[in-house]
Coordinates of C-alpha atoms in Angstrom, one line a residue:
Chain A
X1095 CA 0.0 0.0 0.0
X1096 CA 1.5 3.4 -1.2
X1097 CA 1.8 6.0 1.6
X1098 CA -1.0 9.2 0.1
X1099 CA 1.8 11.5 -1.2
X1100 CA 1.3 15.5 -0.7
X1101 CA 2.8 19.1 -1.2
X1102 CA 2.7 22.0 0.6
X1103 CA 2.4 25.1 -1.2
X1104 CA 3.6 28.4 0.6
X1105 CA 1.9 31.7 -1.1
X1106 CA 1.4 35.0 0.1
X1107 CA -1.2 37.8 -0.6
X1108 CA -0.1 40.7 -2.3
X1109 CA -2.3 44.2 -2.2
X1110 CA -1.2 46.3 -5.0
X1111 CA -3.0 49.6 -5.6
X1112 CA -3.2 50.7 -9.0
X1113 CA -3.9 54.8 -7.4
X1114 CA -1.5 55.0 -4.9
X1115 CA 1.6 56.5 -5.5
X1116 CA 3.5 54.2 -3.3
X1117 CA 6.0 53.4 -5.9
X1118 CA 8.8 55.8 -5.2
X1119 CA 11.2 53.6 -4.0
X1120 CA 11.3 49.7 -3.6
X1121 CA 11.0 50.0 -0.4
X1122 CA 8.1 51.7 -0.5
X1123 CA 6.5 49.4 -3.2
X1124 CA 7.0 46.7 -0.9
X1125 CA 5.1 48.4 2.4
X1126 CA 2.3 48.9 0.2
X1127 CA 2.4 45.4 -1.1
X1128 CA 2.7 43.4 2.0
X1129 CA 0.1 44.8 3.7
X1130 CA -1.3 42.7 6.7
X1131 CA -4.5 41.3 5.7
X1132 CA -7.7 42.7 6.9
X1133 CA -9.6 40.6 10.0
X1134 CA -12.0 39.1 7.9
X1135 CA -10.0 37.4 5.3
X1136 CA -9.5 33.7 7.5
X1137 CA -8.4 30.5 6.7
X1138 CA -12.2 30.0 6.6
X1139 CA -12.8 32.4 4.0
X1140 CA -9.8 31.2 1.8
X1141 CA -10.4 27.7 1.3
X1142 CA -13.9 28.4 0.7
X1143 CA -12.6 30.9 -2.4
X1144 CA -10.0 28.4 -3.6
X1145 CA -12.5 25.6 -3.4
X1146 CA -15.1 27.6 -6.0
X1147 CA -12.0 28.6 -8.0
X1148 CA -11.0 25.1 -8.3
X1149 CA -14.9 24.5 -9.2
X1150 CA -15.4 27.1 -11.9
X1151 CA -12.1 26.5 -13.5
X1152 CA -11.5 23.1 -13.4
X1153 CA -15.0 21.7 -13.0
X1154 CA -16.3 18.6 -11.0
X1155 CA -13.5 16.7 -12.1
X1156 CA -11.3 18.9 -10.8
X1157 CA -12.8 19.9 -7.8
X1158 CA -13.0 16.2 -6.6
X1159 CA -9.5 15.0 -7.5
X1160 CA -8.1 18.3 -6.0
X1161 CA -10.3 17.7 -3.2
X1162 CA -8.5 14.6 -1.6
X1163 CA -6.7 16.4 1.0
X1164 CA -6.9 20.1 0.3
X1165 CA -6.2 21.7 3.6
X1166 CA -5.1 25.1 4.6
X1167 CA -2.4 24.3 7.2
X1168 CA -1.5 27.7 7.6
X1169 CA -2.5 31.5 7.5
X1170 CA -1.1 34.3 9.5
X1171 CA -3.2 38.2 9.1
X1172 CA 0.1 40.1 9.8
X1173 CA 2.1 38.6 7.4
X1174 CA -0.6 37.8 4.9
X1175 CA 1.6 34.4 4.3
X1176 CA -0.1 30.9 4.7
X1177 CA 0.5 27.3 3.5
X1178 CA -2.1 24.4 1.8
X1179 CA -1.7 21.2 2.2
X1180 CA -2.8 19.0 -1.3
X1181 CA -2.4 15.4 -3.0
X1182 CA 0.7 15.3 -5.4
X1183 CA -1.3 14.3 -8.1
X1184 CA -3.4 18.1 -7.6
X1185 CA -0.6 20.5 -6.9
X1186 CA -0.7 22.2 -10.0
X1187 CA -4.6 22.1 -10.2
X1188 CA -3.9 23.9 -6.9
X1189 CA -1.9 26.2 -8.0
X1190 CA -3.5 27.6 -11.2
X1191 CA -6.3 28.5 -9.0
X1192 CA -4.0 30.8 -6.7
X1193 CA -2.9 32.5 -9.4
X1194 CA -6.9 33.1 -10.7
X1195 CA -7.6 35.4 -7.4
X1196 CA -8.0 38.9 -7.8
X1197 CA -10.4 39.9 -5.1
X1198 CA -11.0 38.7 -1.6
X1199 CA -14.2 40.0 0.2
X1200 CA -13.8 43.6 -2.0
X1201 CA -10.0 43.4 -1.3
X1202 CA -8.0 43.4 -4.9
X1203 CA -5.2 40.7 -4.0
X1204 CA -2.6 39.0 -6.1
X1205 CA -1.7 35.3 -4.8
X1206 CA 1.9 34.4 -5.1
X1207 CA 2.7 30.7 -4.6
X1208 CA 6.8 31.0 -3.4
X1209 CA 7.5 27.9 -2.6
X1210 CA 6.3 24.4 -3.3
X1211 CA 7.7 21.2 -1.2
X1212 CA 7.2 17.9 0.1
X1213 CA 7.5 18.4 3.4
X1214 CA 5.9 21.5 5.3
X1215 CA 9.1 22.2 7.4
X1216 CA 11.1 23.1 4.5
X1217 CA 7.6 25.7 3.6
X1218 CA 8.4 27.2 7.0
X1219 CA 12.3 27.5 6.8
X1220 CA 11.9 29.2 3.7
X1221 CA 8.7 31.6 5.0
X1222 CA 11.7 32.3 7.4
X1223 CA 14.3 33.1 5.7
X1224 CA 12.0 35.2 3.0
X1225 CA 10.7 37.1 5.6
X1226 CA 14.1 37.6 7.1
X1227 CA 15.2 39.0 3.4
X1228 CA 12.5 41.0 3.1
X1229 CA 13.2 42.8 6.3
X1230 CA 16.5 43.3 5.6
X1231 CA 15.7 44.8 2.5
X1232 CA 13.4 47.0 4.5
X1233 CA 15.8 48.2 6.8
X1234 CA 17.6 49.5 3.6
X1235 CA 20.0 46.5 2.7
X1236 CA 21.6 46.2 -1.0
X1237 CA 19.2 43.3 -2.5
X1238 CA 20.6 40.1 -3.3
X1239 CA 20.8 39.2 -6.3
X1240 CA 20.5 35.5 -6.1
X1241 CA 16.8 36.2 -4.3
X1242 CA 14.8 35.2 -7.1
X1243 CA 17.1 33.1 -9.2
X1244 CA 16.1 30.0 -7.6
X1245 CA 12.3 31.0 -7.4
X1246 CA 11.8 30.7 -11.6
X1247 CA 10.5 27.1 -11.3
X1248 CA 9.6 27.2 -7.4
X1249 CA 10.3 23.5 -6.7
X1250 CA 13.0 22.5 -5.5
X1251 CA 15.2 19.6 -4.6
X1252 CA 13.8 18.7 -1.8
X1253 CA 10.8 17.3 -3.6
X1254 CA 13.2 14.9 -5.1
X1255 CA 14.6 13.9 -1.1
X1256 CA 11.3 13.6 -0.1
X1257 CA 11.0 10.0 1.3
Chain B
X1240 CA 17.0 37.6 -14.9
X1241 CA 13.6 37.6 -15.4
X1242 CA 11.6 39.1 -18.7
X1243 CA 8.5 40.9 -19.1
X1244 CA 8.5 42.2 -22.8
X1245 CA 4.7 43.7 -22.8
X1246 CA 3.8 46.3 -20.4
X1247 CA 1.7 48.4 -22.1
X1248 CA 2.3 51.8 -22.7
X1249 CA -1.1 54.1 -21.9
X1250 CA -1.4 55.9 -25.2
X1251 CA -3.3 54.8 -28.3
X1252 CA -2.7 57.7 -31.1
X1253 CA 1.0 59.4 -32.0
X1254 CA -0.9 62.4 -30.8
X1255 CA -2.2 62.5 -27.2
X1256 CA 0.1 62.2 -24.4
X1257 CA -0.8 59.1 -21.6
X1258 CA -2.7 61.3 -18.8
X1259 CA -0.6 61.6 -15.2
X1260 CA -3.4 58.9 -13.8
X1261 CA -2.7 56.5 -16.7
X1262 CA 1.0 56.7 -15.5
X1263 CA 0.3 56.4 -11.8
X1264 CA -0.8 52.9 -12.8
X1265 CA 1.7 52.3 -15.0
X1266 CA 4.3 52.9 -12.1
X1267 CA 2.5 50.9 -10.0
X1268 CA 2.4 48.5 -12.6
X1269 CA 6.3 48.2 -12.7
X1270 CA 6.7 48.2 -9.0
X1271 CA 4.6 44.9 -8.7
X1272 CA 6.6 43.9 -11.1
X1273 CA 9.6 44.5 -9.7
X1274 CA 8.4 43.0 -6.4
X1275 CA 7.3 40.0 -8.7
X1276 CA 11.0 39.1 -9.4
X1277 CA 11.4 40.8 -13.0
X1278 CA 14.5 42.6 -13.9
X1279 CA 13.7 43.3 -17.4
X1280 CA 10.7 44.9 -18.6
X1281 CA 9.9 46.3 -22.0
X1282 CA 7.0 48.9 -22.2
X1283 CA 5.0 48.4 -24.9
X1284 CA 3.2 50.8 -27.7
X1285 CA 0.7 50.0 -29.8
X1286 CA -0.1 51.5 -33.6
X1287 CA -2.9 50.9 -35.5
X1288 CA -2.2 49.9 -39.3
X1289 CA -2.3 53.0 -41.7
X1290 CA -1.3 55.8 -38.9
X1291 CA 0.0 58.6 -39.9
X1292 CA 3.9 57.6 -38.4
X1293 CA 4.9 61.5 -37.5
X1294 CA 8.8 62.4 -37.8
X1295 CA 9.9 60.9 -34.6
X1296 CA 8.4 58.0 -34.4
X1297 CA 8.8 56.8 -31.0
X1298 CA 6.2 58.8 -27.9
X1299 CA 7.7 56.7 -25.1
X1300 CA 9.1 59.0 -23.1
X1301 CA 11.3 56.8 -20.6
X1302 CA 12.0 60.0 -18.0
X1303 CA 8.4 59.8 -17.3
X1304 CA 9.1 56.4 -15.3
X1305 CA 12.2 57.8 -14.2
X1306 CA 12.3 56.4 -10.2
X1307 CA 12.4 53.1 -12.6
X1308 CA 16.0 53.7 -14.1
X1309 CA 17.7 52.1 -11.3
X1310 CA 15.3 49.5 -10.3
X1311 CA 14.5 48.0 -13.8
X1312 CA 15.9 47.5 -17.0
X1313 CA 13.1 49.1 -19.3
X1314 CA 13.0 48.5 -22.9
X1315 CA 10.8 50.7 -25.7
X1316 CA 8.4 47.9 -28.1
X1317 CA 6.3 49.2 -31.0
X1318 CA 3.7 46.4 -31.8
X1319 CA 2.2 47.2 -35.4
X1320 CA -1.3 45.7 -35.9
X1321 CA -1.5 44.7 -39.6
X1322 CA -4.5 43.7 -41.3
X1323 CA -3.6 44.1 -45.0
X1324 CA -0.5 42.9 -46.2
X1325 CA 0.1 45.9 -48.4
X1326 CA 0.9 48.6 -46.0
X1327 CA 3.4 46.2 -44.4
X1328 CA 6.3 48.8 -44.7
X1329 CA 5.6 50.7 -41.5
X1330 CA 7.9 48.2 -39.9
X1331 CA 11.0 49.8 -41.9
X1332 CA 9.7 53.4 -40.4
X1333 CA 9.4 51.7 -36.8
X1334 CA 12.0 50.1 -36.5
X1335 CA 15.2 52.1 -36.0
X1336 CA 13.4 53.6 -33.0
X1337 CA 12.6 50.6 -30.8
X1338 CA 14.2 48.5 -28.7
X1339 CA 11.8 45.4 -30.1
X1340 CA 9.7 45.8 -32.8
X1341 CA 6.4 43.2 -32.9
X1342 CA 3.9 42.5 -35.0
X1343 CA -0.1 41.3 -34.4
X1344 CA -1.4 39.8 -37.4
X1345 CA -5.1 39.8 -38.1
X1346 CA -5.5 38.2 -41.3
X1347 CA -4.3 35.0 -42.3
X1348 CA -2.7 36.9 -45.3
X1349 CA -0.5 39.5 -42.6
X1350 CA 0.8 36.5 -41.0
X1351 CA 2.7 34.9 -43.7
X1352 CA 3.7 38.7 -44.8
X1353 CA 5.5 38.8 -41.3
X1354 CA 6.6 35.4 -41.1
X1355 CA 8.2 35.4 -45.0
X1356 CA 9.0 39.6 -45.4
X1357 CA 9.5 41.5 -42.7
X1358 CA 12.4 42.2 -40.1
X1359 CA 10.6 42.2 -36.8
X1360 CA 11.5 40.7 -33.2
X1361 CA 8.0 39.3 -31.9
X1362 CA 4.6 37.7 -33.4
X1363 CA 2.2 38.2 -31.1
X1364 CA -1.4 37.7 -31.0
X1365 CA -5.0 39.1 -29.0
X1366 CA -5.5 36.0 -26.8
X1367 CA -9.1 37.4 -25.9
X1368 CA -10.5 36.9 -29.7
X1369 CA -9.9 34.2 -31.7
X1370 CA -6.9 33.5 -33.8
X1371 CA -6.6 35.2 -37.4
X1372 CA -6.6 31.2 -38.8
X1373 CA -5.4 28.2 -38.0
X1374 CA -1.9 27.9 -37.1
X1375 CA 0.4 25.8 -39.3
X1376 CA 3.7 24.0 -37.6
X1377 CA 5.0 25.0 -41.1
X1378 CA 3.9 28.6 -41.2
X1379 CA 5.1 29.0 -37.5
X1380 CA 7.9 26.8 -38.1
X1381 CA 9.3 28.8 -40.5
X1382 CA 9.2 31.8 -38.3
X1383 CA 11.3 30.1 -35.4
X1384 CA 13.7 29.1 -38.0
X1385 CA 14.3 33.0 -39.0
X1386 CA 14.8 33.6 -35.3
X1387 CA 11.4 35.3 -34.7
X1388 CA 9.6 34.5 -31.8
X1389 CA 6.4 34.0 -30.7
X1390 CA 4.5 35.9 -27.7
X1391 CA 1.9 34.2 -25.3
X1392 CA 0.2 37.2 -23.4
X1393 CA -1.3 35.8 -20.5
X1394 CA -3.3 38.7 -18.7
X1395 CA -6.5 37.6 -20.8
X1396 CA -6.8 34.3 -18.3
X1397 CA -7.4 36.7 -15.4
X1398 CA -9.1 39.1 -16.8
X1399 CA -12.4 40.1 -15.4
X1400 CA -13.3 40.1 -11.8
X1401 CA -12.6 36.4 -11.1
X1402 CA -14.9 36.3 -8.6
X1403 CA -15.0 36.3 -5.3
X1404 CA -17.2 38.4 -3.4
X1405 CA -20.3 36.9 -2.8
X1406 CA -23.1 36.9 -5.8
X1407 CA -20.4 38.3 -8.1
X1408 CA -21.1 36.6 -11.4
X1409 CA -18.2 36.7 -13.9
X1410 CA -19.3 38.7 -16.8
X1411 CA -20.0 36.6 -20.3
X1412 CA -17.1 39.0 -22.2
X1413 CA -14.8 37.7 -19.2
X1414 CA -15.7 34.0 -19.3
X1415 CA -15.1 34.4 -23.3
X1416 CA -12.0 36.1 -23.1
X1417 CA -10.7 33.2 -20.7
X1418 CA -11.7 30.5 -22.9
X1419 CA -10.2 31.4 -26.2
X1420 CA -6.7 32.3 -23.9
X1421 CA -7.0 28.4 -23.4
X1422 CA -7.2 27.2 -26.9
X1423 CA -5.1 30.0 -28.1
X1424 CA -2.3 29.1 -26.3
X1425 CA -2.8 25.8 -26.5
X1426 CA -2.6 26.2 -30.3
X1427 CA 0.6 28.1 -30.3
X1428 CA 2.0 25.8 -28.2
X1429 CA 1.5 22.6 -30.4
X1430 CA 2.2 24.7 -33.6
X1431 CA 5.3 26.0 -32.4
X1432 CA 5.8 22.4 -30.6
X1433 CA 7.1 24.4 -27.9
X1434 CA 9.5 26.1 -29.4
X1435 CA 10.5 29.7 -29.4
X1436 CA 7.6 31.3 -27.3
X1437 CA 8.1 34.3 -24.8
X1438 CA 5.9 34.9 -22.2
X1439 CA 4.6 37.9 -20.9
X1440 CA 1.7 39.9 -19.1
X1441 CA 0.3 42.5 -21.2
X1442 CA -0.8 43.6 -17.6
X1443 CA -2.8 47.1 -17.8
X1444 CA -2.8 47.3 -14.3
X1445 CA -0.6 45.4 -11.4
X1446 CA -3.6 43.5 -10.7
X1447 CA -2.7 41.3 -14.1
X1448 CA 0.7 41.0 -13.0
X1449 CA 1.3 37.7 -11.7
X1450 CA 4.5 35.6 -10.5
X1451 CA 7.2 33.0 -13.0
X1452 CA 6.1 30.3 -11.4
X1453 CA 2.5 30.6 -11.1
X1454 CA 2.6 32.1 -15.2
X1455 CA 4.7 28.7 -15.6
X1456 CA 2.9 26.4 -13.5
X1457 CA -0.8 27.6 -16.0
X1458 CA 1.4 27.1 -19.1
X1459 CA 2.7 23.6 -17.9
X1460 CA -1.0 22.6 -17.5
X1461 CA -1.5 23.5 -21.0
X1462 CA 1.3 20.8 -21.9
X1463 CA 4.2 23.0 -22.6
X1464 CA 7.1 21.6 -20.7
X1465 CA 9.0 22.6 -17.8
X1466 CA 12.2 23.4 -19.0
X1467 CA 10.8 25.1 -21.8
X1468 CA 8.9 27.2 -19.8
X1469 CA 11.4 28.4 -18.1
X1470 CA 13.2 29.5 -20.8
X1471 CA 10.1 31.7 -22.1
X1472 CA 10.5 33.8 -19.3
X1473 CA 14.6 34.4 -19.4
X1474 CA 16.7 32.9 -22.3
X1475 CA 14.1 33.3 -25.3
X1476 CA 13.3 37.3 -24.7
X1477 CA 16.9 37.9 -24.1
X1478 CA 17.8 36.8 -26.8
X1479 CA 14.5 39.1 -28.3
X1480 CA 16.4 41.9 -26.6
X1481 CA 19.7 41.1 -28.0
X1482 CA 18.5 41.2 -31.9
X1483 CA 16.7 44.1 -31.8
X1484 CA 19.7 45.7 -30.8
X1485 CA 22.0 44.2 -33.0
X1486 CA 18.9 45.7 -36.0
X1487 CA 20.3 48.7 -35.1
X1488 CA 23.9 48.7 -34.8
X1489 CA 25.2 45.6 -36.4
X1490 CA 25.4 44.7 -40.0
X1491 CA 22.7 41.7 -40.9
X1492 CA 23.0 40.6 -37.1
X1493 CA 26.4 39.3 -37.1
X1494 CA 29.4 42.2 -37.5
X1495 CA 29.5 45.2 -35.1
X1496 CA 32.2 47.5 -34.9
X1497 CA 33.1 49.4 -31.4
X1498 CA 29.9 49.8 -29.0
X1499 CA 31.0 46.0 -27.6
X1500 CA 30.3 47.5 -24.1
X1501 CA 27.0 49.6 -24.3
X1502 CA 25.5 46.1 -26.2
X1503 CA 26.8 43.9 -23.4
X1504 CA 25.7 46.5 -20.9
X1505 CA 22.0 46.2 -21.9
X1506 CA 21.8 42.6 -21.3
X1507 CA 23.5 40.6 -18.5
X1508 CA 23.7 37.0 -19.8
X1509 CA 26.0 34.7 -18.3
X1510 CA 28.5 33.8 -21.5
X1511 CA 28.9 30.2 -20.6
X1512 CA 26.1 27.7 -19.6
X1513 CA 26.7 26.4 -15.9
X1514 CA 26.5 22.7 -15.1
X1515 CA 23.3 23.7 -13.2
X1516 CA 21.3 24.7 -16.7
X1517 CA 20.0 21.2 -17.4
X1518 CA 18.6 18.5 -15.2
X1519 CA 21.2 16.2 -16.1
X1520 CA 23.9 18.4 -15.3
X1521 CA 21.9 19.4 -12.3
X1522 CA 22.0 15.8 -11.1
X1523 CA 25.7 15.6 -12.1
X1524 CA 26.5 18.6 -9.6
X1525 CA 24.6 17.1 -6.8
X1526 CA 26.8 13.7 -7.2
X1527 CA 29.6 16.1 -7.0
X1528 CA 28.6 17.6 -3.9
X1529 CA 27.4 14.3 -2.6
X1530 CA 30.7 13.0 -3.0
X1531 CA 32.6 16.0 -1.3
X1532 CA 31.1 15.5 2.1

């Protein structure tokens, strides 16, 4: 009997404001970005969306073969970051209906997957180590230019190590 | 490294100037962008066939987006809707003044005029409306093979308010738009057999904007492959970049004379390909390091 085999996908919520004139500086661009999300977007709320997204793109098909184990694991309000839990076979089901969101109870958003793994601890070490970039950045660091380099395809090694 | 090559640029006509709200959102536009991971993004103008092309033909006006200088590396693209394959020569007029010069063909008859006559950069097409015809490996084959390339433009998918508020109901014009993205790409991408495609947002406003790996991950669904995919976000428009500079100051592509470091300036790609590049070699490396410990 094979073991039910999953990802984890970390995203984040991005609030971008087409009338602001936030965009002086990156740093800037980023405060207005990463806002924390408003009280009543909750994990409730989210899987709820992704769940009719996954429905009106993908159809009943879709929505039952995505549906095995579609969990949110993980939201946090202040740092608008959270992490779903799906069956390998659904990830990119999964995904694709992230990408669809553009409005969350009358909130414009953009959802970002960042990372997709096997295993949820390597989703938190690298929530950490984002959000420790991002603050650094913040504080007026010189970016890094290897940030992004390994973020083109999003998954990673360890998907191949995972046992 | 990490390409956008259609941003488009607020301004229809030669004539009027893009208001100062259009270029709010434009700026904002680039900064999601630039929060997005892109380092290279190409703003985007669009001319109807049979306008009158005034004396200096190019109204992006770069300085506007100035705070972007630093951040971004922004490229000027004229894309030249052609219906009738007669008046085909505004490309010569065009041309010396952009960065990337592209070309939307509505007719079956315009796109063999671009793939067989004229010296442009990019075919793209409107994702939201059907295709002009049927797309031939042979016709797009023959395109690749000349070094043009071929744009998906993937803000059509998400247009519309893809809704989530309660009661929302997707408009019809939406729904529409969403399916022929679909079969569009999904055309291109067997006609081209994956070869040669670029991808970008078209993005209006930095709602459309949307991350490489989620744009990847909806273009892997449609059966291009990963590798591929990846390459239609970094290697494929640099090399766009790279011959629509050459238009200009090499002769046919291949012999340029001084200028080595401004041409090498515009585009950073690494000269050699790393181990890492390909999966194999990928694999090869991790033995390697496997071995050290």
């Amino acid at each position: 009997m094979v073991r039910l085999k999953t990802r984890y996908i970390l995203f984040d919520i991005l609030y971008p404001d087409s009338m602001s004139p936030g965009y002086a500086s990156q740093r800037d661009a980023m405060l207005v970005l990463h806002q924390p999300s408003p009280q009543n977007i909750n994990q409730k709320i989210l899987i709820n969306t992704l769940r009719g997204i996954i429905q009106e793109f993908f159809g009943d098909f879709g929505a039952g073969t995505s549906g095995i184990s579609l969990t949110l694991k993980y939201f946090s309000n202040k740092t608008s970051t959270g992490i779903i839990r799906v069956g390998r076979s659904a990830y990119r089901i999964v995904c694709a209906a992230l990408m669809m969101i553009n409005r969350l109870h009358d909130n414009d958003v953009v959802m970002r997957v960042a990372r997709v793994s096997g295993t949820i601890k390597k989703c938190e070490n690298y929530a950490i180590k984002r959000n420790n970039e991002m603050t650094r950045l913040l504080r007026g660091g010189e970016a890094d230019d290897n940030r992004f380099r390994d973020d083109v395809m999003g998954i990673t090694d360890d998907e191949m190590n995972d046992e | 490294m990490l390409f956008d090559l259609n941003v488009p640029w607020p301004q229809t006509t030669f004539t009027a100037p893009p208001t100062a709200q259009a270029i709010v959102t434009l700026k904002n536009t680039l900064a999601m962008l630039e929060e997005l991971g892109y380092t290279h993004v190409a703003l985007n103008f669009i001319v109807e066939q049979g306008a009158k092309i005034p004396q200096n033909p190019n109204p992006i006006d770069l300085s506007l987006v100035g705070e972007f200088q630093t951040r971004l590396n922004l490229f000027t693209r004229v894309t030249l809707l052609i219906d009738d394959p007669s008046q085909g020569q505004g490309v010569a007029k065009l041309s010396s003044a952009f960065d990337i010069v592209a070309v939307c063909p509505r007719t079956e008859k315009a796109l063999l005029l671009a793939v067989t006559n004229l010296d442009i950069d990019i075919i793209t097409f409107n994702y939201a409306e059907r295709l002009p015809c049927f797309l031939r490996h042979k016709t797009v084959g023959a395109a690749i093979e000349k070094g043009i390339k071929f744009e998906v433009v993937y803000s059509p998918a998400i247009a519309g308010p893809a809704g989530y508020a309660d009661g929302v109901t997707v408009s019809t014009a939406a729904l529409q738009s969403r399916r022929q993205f679909f079969n569009n790409a999904a055309s291109i991408i067997r006609a081209s057999r994956s070869r040669g495609l670029v991808l970008s947002s078209g993005a209006a406003s930095p709602l459309q904007c949307r991350g490489s790996f989620d744009v990847c991950n909806l273009l892997i669904l449609l059966d291009l492959d990963h590798s591929r995919c990846k390459a239609a976000m970094t290697e494929v428009p640099s090399k766009v970049v790279l011959s629509g500079r050459l238009r200009g100051q090499s002769y046919k592509q291949t012999v340029i004379v001084g200028q080595y470091e401004s041409l090498r300036a515009t585009i950073d790609a690494p000269k050699r390909r790393k181990l890492g590049d390909t999966p194999s070699g990928n694999l090869m490396k991790r033995q390697k390091e496997l071995a050290k410990h």
